[in-house]
Short mmCIF file of N, CA, C and O in Angstrom, two decimals:
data_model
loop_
_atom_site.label_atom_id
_atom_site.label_comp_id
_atom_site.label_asym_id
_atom_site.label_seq_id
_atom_site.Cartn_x
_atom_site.Cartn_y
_atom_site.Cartn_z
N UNK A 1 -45.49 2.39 -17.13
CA UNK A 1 -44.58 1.35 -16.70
C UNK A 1 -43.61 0.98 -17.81
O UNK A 1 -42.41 0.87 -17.54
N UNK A 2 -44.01 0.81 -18.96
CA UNK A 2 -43.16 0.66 -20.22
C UNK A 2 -42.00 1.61 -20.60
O UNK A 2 -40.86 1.28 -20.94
N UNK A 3 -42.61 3.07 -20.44
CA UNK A 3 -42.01 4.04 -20.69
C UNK A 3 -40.56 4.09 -19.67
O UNK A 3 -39.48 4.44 -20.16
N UNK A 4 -40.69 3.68 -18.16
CA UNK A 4 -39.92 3.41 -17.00
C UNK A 4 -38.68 1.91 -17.33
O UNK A 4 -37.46 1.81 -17.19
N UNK A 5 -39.71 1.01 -17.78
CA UNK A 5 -38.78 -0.08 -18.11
C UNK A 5 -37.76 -0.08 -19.55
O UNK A 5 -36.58 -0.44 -19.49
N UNK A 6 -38.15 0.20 -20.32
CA UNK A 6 -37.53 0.64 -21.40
C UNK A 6 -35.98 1.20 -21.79
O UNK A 6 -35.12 0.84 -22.60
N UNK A 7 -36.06 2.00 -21.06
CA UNK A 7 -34.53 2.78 -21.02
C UNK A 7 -33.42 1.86 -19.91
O UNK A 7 -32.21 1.69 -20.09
N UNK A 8 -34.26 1.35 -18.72
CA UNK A 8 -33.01 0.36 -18.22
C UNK A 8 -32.88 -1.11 -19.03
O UNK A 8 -32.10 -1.94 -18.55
N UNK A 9 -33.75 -1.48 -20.41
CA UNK A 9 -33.51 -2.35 -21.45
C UNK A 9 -32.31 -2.32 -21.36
O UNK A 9 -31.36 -2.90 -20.83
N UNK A 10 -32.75 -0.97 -22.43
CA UNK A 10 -31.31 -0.70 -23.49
C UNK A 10 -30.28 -0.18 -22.41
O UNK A 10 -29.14 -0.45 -22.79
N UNK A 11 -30.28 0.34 -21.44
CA UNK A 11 -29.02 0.47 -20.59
C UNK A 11 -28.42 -0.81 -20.72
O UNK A 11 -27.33 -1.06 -21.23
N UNK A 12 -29.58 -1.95 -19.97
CA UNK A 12 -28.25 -3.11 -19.27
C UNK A 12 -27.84 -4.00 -21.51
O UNK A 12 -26.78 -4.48 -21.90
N UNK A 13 -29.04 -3.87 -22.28
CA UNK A 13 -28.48 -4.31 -23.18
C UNK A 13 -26.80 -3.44 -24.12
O UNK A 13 -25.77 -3.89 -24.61
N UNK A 14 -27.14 -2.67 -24.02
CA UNK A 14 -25.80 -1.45 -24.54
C UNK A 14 -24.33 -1.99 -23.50
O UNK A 14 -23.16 -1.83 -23.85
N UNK A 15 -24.64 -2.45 -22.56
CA UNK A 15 -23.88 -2.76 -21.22
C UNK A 15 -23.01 -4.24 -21.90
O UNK A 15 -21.87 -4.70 -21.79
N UNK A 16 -24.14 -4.58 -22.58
CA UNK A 16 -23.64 -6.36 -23.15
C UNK A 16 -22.73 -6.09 -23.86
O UNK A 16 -21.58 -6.35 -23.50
N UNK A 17 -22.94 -5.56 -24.92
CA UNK A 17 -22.48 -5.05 -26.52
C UNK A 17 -21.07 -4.99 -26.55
O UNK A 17 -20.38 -5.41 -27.48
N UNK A 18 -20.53 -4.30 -25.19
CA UNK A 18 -19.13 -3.60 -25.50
C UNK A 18 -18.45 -4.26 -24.73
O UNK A 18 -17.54 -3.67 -24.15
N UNK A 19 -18.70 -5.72 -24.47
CA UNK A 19 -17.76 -6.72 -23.51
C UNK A 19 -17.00 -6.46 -23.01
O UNK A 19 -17.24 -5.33 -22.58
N UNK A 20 -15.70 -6.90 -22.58
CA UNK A 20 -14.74 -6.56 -21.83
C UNK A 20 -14.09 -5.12 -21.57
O UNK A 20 -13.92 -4.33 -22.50
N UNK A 21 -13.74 -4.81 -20.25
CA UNK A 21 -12.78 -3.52 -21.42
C UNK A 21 -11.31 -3.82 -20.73
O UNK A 21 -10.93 -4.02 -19.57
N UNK A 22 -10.68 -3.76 -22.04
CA UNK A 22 -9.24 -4.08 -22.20
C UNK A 22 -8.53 -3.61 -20.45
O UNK A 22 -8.98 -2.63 -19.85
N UNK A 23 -7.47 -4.44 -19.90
CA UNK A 23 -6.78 -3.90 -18.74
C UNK A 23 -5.78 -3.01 -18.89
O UNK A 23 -5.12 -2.92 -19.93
N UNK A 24 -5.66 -2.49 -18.15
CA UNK A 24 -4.65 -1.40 -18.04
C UNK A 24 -2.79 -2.36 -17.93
O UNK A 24 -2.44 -3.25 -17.16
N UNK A 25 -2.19 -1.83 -18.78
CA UNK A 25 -1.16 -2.44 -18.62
C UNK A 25 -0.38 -1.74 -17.02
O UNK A 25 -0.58 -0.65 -16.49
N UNK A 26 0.40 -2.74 -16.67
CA UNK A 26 1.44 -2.72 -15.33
C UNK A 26 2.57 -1.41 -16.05
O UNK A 26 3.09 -1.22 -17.15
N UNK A 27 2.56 -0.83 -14.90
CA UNK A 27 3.95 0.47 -15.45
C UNK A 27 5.20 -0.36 -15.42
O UNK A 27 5.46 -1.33 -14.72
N UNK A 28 5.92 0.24 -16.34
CA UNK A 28 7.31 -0.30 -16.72
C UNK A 28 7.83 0.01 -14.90
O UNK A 28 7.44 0.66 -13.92
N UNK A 29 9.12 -1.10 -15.36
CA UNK A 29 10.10 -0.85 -13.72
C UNK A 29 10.44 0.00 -13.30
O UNK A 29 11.13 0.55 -14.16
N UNK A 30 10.42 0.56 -12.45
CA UNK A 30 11.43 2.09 -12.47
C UNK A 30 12.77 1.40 -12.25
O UNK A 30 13.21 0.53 -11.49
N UNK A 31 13.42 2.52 -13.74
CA UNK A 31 14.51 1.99 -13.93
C UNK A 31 15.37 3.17 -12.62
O UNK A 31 14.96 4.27 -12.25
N UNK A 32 16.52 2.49 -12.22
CA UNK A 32 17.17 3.44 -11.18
C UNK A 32 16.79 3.28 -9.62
O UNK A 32 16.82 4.03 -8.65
N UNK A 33 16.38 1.77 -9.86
CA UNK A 33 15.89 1.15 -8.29
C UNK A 33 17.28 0.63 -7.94
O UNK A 33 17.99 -0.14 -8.59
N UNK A 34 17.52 1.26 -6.73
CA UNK A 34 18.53 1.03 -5.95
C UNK A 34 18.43 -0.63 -4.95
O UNK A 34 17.55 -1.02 -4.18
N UNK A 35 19.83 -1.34 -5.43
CA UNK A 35 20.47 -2.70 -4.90
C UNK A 35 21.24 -2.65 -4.19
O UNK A 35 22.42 -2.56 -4.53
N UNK A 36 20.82 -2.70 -2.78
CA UNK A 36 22.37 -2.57 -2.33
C UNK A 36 23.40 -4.23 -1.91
O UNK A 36 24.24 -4.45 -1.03
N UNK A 37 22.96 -4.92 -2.73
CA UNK A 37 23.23 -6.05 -2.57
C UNK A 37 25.20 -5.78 -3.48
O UNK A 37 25.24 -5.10 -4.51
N UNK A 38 26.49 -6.36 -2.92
CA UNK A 38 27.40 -5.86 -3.46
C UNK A 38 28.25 -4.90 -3.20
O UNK A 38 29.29 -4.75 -3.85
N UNK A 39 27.71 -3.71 -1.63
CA UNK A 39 27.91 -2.58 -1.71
C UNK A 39 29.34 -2.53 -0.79
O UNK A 39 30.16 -1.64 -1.04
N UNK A 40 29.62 -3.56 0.34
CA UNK A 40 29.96 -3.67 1.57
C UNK A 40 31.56 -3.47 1.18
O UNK A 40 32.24 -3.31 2.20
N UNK A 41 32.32 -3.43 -0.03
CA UNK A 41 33.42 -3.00 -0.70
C UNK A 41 33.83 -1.40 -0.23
O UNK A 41 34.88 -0.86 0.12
N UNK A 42 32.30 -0.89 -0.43
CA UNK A 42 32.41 1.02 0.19
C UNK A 42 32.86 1.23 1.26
O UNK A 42 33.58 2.22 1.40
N UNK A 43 32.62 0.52 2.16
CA UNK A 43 33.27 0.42 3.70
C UNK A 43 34.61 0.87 4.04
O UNK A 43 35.59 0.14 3.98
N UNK A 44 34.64 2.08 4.40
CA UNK A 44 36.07 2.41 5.15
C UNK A 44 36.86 3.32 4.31
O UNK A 44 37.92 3.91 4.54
N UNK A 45 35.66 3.27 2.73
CA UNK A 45 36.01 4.50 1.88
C UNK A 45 35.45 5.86 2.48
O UNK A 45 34.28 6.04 2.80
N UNK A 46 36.83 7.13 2.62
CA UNK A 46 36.19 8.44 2.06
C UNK A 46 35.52 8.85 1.39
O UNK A 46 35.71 8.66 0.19
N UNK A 47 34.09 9.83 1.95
CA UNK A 47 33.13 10.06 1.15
C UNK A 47 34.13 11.12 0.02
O UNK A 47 35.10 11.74 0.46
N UNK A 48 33.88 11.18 -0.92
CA UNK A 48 34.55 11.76 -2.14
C UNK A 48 33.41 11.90 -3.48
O UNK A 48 32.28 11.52 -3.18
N UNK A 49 33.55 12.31 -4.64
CA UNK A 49 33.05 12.13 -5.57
C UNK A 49 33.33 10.99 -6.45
O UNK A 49 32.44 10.30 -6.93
N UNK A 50 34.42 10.83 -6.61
CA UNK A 50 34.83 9.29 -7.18
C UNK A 50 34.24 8.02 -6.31
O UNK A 50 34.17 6.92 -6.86
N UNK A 51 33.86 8.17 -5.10
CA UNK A 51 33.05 7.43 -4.13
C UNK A 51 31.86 7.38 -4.60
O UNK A 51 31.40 6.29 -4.90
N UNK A 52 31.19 8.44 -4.75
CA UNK A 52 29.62 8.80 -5.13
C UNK A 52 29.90 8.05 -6.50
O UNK A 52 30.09 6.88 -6.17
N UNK A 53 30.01 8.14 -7.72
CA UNK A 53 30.26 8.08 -8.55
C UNK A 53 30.31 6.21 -8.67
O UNK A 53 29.47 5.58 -9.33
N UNK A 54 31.33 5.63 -7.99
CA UNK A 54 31.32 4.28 -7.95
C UNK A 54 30.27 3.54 -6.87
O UNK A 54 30.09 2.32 -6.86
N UNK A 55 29.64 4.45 -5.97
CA UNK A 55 28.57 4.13 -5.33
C UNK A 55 27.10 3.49 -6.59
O UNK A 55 26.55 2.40 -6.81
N UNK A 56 26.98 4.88 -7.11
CA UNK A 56 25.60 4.80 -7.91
C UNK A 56 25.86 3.72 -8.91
O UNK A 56 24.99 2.85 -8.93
N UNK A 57 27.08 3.52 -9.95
CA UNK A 57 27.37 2.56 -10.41
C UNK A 57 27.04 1.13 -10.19
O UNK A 57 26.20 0.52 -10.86
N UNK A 58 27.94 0.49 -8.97
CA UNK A 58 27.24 -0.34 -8.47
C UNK A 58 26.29 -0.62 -7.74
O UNK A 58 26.32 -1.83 -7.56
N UNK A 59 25.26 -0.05 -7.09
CA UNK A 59 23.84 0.16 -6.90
C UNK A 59 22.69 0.48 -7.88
O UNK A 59 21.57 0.02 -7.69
N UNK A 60 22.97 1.28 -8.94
CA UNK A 60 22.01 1.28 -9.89
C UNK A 60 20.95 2.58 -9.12
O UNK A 60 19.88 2.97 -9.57
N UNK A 61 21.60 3.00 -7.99
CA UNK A 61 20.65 3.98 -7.95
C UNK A 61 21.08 5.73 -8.21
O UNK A 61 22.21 6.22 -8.20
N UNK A 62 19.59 6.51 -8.46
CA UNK A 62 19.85 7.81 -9.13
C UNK A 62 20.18 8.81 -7.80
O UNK A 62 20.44 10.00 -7.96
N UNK A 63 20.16 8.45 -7.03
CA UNK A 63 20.58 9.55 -6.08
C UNK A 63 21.08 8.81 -4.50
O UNK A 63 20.88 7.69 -4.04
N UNK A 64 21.78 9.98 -3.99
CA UNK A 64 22.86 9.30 -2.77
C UNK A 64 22.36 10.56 -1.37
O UNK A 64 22.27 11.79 -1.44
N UNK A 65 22.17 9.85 -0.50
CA UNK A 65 22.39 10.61 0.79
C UNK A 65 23.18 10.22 1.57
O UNK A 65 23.30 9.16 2.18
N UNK A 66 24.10 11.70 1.50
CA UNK A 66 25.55 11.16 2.53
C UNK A 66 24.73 11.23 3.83
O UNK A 66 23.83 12.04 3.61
N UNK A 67 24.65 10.83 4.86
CA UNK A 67 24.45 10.17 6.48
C UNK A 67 25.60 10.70 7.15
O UNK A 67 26.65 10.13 6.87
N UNK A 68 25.68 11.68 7.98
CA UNK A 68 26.90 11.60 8.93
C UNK A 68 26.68 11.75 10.24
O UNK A 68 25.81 12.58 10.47
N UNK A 69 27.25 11.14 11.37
CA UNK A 69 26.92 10.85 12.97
C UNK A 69 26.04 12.01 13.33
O UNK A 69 26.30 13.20 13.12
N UNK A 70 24.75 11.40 14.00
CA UNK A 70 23.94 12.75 14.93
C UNK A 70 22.92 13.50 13.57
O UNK A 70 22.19 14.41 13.96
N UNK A 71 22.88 13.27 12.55
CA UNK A 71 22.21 13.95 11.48
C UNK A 71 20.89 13.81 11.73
O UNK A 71 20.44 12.68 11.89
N UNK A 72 19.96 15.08 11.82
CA UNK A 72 18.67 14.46 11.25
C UNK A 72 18.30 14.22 9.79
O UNK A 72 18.64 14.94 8.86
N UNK A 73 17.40 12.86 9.68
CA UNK A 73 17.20 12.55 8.09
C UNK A 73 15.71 12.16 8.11
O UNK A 73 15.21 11.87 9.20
N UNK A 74 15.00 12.14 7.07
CA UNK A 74 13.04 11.90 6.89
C UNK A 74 13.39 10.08 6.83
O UNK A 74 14.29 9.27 6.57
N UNK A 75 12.56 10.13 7.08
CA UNK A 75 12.09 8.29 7.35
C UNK A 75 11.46 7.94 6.09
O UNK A 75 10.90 6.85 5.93
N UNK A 76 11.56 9.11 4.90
CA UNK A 76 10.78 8.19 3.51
C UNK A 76 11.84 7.53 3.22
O UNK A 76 13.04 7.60 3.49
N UNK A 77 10.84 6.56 2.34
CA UNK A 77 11.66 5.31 1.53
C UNK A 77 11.71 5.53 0.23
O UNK A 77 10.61 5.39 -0.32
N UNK A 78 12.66 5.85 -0.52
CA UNK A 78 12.54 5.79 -2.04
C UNK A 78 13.54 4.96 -2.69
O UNK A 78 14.75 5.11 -2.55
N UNK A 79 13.08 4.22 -3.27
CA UNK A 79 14.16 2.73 -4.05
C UNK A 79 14.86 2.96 -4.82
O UNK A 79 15.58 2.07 -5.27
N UNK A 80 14.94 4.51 -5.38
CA UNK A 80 15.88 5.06 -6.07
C UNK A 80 17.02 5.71 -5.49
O UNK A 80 17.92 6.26 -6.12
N UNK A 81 16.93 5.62 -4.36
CA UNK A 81 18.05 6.33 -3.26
C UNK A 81 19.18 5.48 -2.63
O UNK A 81 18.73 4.46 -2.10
N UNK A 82 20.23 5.59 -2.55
CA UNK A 82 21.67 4.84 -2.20
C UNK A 82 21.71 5.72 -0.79
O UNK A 82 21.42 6.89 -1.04
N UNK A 83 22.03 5.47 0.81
CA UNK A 83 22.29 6.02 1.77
C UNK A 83 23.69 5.22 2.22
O UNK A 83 24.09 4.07 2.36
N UNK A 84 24.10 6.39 2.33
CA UNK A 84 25.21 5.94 3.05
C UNK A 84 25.67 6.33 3.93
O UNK A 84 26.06 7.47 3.69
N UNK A 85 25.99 5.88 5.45
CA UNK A 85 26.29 6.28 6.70
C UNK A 85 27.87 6.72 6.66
O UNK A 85 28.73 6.27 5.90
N UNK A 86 28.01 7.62 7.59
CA UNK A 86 29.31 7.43 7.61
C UNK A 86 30.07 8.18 9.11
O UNK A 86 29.48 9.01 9.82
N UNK A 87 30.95 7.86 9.27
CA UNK A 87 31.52 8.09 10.92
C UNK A 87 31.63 9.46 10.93
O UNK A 87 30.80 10.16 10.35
N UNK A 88 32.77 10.03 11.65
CA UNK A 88 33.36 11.16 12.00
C UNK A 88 34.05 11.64 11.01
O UNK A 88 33.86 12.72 10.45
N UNK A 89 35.06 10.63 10.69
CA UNK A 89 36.30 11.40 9.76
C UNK A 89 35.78 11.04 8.65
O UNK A 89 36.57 10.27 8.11
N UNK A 90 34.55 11.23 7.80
CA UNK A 90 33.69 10.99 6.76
C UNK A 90 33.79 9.49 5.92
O UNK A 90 33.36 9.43 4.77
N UNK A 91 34.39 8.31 6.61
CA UNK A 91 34.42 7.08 6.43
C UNK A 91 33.47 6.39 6.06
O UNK A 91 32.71 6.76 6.95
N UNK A 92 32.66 5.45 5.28
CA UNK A 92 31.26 4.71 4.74
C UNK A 92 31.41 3.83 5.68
O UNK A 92 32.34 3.02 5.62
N UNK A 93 30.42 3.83 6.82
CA UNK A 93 30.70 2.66 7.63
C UNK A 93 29.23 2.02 7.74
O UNK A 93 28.74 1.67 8.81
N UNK A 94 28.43 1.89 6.23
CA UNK A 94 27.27 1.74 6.07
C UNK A 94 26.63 2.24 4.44
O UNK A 94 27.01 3.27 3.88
N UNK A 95 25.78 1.43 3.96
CA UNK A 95 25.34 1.05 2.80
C UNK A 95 24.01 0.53 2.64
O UNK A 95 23.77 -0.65 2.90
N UNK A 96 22.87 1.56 2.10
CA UNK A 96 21.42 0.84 2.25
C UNK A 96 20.87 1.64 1.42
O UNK A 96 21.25 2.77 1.12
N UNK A 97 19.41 0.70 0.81
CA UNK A 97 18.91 1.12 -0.07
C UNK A 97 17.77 2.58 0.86
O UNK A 97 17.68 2.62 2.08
N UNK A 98 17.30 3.24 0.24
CA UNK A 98 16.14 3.76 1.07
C UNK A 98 15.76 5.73 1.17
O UNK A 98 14.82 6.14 1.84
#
């Protein structure tokens, strides 16, 4: 019986000894999270590169999906992504994070 009790001693005592254990820190922000708060200026702009370009600028985000009428697109969400809709004659008639 000793021989049995013994080793879960020193288990739960060894258990005491090394108190807390430190938390894991929170991951930094991901930087390149897309705002589209500001954006509604794009509206009625030609998609262009100087478009793209002043898109990501003021959004803060790392990547753009042009949107154009009838497209299929995936339903993920990534907060680093700028979408932008746009009509027929390649017009921004839409601005969202996602």
């Amino acid at each position: 019986m000793i021989r049995l009790a013994f080793p879960l001693i020193a288990l739960a005592a060894g258990a005491c000894t090394y108190g807390e254990r430190p938390q894991a820190e929170a991951p930094p922000a991901l930087a390149g999270k897309c705002v589209a708060d500001g954006l509604a200026g794009l509206n009625g702009k030609k998609q262009s590169e100087a478009v793209a370009k002043e898109a990501l600028r003021l959004s803060g985000a790392k990547t753009i999906r042009w949107i154009a009428p009838g497209m299929a697109v995936t339903m993920d969400y990534r907060e680093d992504r700028l979408n932008l809709n746009t009509d027929e004659q390649g017009k921004i008639i839409r601005a969202h994070c996602g």
